[in-house]
mmCIF file of C-alpha atoms in Angstrom:
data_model
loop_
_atom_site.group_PDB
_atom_site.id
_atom_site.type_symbol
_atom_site.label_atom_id
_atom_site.label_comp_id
_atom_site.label_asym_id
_atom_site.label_seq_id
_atom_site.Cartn_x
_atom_site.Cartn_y
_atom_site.Cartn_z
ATOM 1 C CA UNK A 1 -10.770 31.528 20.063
ATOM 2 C CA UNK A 2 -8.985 29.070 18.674
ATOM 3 C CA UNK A 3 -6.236 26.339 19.771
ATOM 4 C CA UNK A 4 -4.347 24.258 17.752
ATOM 5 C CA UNK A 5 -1.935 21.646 18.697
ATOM 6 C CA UNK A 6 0.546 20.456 16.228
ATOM 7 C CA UNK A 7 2.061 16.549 16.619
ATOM 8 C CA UNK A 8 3.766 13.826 14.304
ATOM 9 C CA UNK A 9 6.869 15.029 14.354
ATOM 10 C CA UNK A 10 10.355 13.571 14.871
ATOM 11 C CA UNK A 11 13.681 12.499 13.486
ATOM 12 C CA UNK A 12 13.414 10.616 10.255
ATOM 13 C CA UNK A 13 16.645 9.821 7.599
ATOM 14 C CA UNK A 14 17.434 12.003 4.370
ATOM 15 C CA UNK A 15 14.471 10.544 1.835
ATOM 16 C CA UNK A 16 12.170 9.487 4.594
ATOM 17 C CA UNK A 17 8.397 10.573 5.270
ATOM 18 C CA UNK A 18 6.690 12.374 8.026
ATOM 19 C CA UNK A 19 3.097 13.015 8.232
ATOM 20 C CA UNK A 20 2.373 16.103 10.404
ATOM 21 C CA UNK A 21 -1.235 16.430 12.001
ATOM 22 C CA UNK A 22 -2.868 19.888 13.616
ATOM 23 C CA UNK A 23 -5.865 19.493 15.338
ATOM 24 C CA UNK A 24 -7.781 22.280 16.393
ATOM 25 C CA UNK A 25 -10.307 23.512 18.924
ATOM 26 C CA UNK A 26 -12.946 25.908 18.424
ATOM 27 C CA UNK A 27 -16.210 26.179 16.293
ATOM 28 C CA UNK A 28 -16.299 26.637 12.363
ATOM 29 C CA UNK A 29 -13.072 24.900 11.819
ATOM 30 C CA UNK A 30 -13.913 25.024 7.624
ATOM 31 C CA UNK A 31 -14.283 28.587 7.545
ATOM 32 C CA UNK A 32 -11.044 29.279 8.870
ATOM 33 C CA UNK A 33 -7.494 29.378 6.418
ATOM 34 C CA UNK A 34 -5.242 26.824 7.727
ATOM 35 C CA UNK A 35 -1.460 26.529 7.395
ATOM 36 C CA UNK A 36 2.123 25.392 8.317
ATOM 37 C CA UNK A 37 4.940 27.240 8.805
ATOM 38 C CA UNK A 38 8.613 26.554 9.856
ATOM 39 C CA UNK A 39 11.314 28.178 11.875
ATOM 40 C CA UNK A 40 14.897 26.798 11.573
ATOM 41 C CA UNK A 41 17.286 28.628 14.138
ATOM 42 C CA UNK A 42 17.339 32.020 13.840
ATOM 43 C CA UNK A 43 14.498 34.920 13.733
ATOM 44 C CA UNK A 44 12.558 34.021 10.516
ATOM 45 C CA UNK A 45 9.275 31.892 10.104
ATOM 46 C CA UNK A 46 8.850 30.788 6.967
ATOM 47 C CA UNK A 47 5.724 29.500 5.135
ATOM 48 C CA UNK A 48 5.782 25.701 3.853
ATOM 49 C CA UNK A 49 1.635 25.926 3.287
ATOM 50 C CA UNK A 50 -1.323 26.885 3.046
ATOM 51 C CA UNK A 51 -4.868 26.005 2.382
ATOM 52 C CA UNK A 52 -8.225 27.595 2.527
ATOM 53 C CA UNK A 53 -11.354 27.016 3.220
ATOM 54 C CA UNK A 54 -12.386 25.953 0.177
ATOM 55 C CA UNK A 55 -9.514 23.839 -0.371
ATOM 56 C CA UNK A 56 -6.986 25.676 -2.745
ATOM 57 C CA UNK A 57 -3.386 25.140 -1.893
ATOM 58 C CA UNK A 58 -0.300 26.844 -1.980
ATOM 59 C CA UNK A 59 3.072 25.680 -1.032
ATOM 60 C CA UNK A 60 6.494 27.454 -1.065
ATOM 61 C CA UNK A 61 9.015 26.513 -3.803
ATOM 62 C CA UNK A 62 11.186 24.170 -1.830
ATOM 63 C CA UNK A 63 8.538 21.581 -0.702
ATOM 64 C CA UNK A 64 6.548 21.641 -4.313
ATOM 65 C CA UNK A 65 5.899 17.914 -5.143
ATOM 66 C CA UNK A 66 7.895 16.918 -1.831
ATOM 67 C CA UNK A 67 5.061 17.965 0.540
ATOM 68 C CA UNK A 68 0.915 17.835 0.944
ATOM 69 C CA UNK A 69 -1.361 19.908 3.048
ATOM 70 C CA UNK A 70 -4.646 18.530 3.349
ATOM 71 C CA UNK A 71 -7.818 19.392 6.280
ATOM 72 C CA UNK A 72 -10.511 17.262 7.742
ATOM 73 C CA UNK A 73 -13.518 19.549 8.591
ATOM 74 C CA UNK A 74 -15.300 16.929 10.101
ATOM 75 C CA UNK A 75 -12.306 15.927 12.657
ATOM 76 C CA UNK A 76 -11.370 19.638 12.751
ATOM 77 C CA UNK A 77 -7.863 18.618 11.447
ATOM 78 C CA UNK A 78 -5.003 19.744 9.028
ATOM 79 C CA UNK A 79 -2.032 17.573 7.788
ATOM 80 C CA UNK A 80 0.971 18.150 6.392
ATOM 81 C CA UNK A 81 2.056 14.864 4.452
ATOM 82 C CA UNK A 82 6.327 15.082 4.150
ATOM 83 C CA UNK A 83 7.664 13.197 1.521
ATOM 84 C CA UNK A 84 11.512 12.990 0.534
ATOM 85 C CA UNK A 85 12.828 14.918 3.637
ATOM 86 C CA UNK A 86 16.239 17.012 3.285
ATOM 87 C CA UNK A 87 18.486 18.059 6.088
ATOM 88 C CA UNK A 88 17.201 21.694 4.649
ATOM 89 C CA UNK A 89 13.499 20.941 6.340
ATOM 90 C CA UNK A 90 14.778 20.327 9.856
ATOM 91 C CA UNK A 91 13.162 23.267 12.035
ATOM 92 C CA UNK A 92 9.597 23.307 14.156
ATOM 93 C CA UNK A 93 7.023 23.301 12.312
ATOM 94 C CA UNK A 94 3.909 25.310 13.417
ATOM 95 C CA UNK A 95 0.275 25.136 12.493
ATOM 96 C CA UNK A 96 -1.801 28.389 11.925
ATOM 97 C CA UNK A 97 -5.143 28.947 11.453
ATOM 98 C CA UNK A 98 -6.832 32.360 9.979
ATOM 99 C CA UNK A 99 -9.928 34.101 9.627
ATOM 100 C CA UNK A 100 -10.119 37.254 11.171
ATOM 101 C CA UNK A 101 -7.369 36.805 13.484
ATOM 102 C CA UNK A 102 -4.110 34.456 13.200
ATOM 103 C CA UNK A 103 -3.696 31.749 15.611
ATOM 104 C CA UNK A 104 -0.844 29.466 16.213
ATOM 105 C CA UNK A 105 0.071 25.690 17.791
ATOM 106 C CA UNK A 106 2.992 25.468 19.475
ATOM 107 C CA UNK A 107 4.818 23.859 17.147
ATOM 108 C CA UNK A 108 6.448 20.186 16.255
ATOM 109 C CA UNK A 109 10.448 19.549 16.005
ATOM 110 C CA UNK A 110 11.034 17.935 12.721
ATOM 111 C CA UNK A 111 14.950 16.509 12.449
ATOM 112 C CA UNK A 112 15.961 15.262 9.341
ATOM 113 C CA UNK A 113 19.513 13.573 9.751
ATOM 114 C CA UNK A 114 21.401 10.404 9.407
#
């Protein structure tokens, strides 16, 4: 079993940063695929990121080169680093991890308005 808890969120100004932090519960953290998604209002989740054990990353076409995911093994942590934020990227953000089951925080409001 795993728990995650998602925080670093907020409101923040068109162009501004936000770094997003997951940490996580549970043994064998690095074996697990890690990942944020987002929901804006309405029924969709969408997927901002991903990276895997070994540390290969994937990132959906509208945060490429705006947006970082990076873990921590040894503090059993995942970040997502926010560069450049758009009104567009306002929704909760939510951390997953994977292995042989899918797991998920309860997410982290991000605003991005002036």
């Amino acid at each position: 079993q795993v728990q995650l808890v998602e925080s670093g969120g907020g409101l923040v100004q068109p162009g501004g940063s936000l770094n997003l932090s997951c940490a996580a519960s549970g043994r064998m953290f690095s074996s697990y695929a890690m990942g944020w998604y987002r929901q804006a209002p309405g029924p969709q989740r969408e997927l901002v990121a991903t990276i895997t054990s070994d540390g290969s990353t994937n990132y959906a076409d509208s945060v490429k080169g705006r947006f970082t995911i990076s873990r921590d093994n040894a503090k059993n942590t995942v970040y997502l680093q926010m560069n450049s934020l758009k009104p567009e990227d306002t929704a909760v953000y939510y951390c997953n991890a994977r292995r042989f089951n899918n797991y998920w925080g309860k997410g982290t409001l991000v605003t991005v308005s002036s």
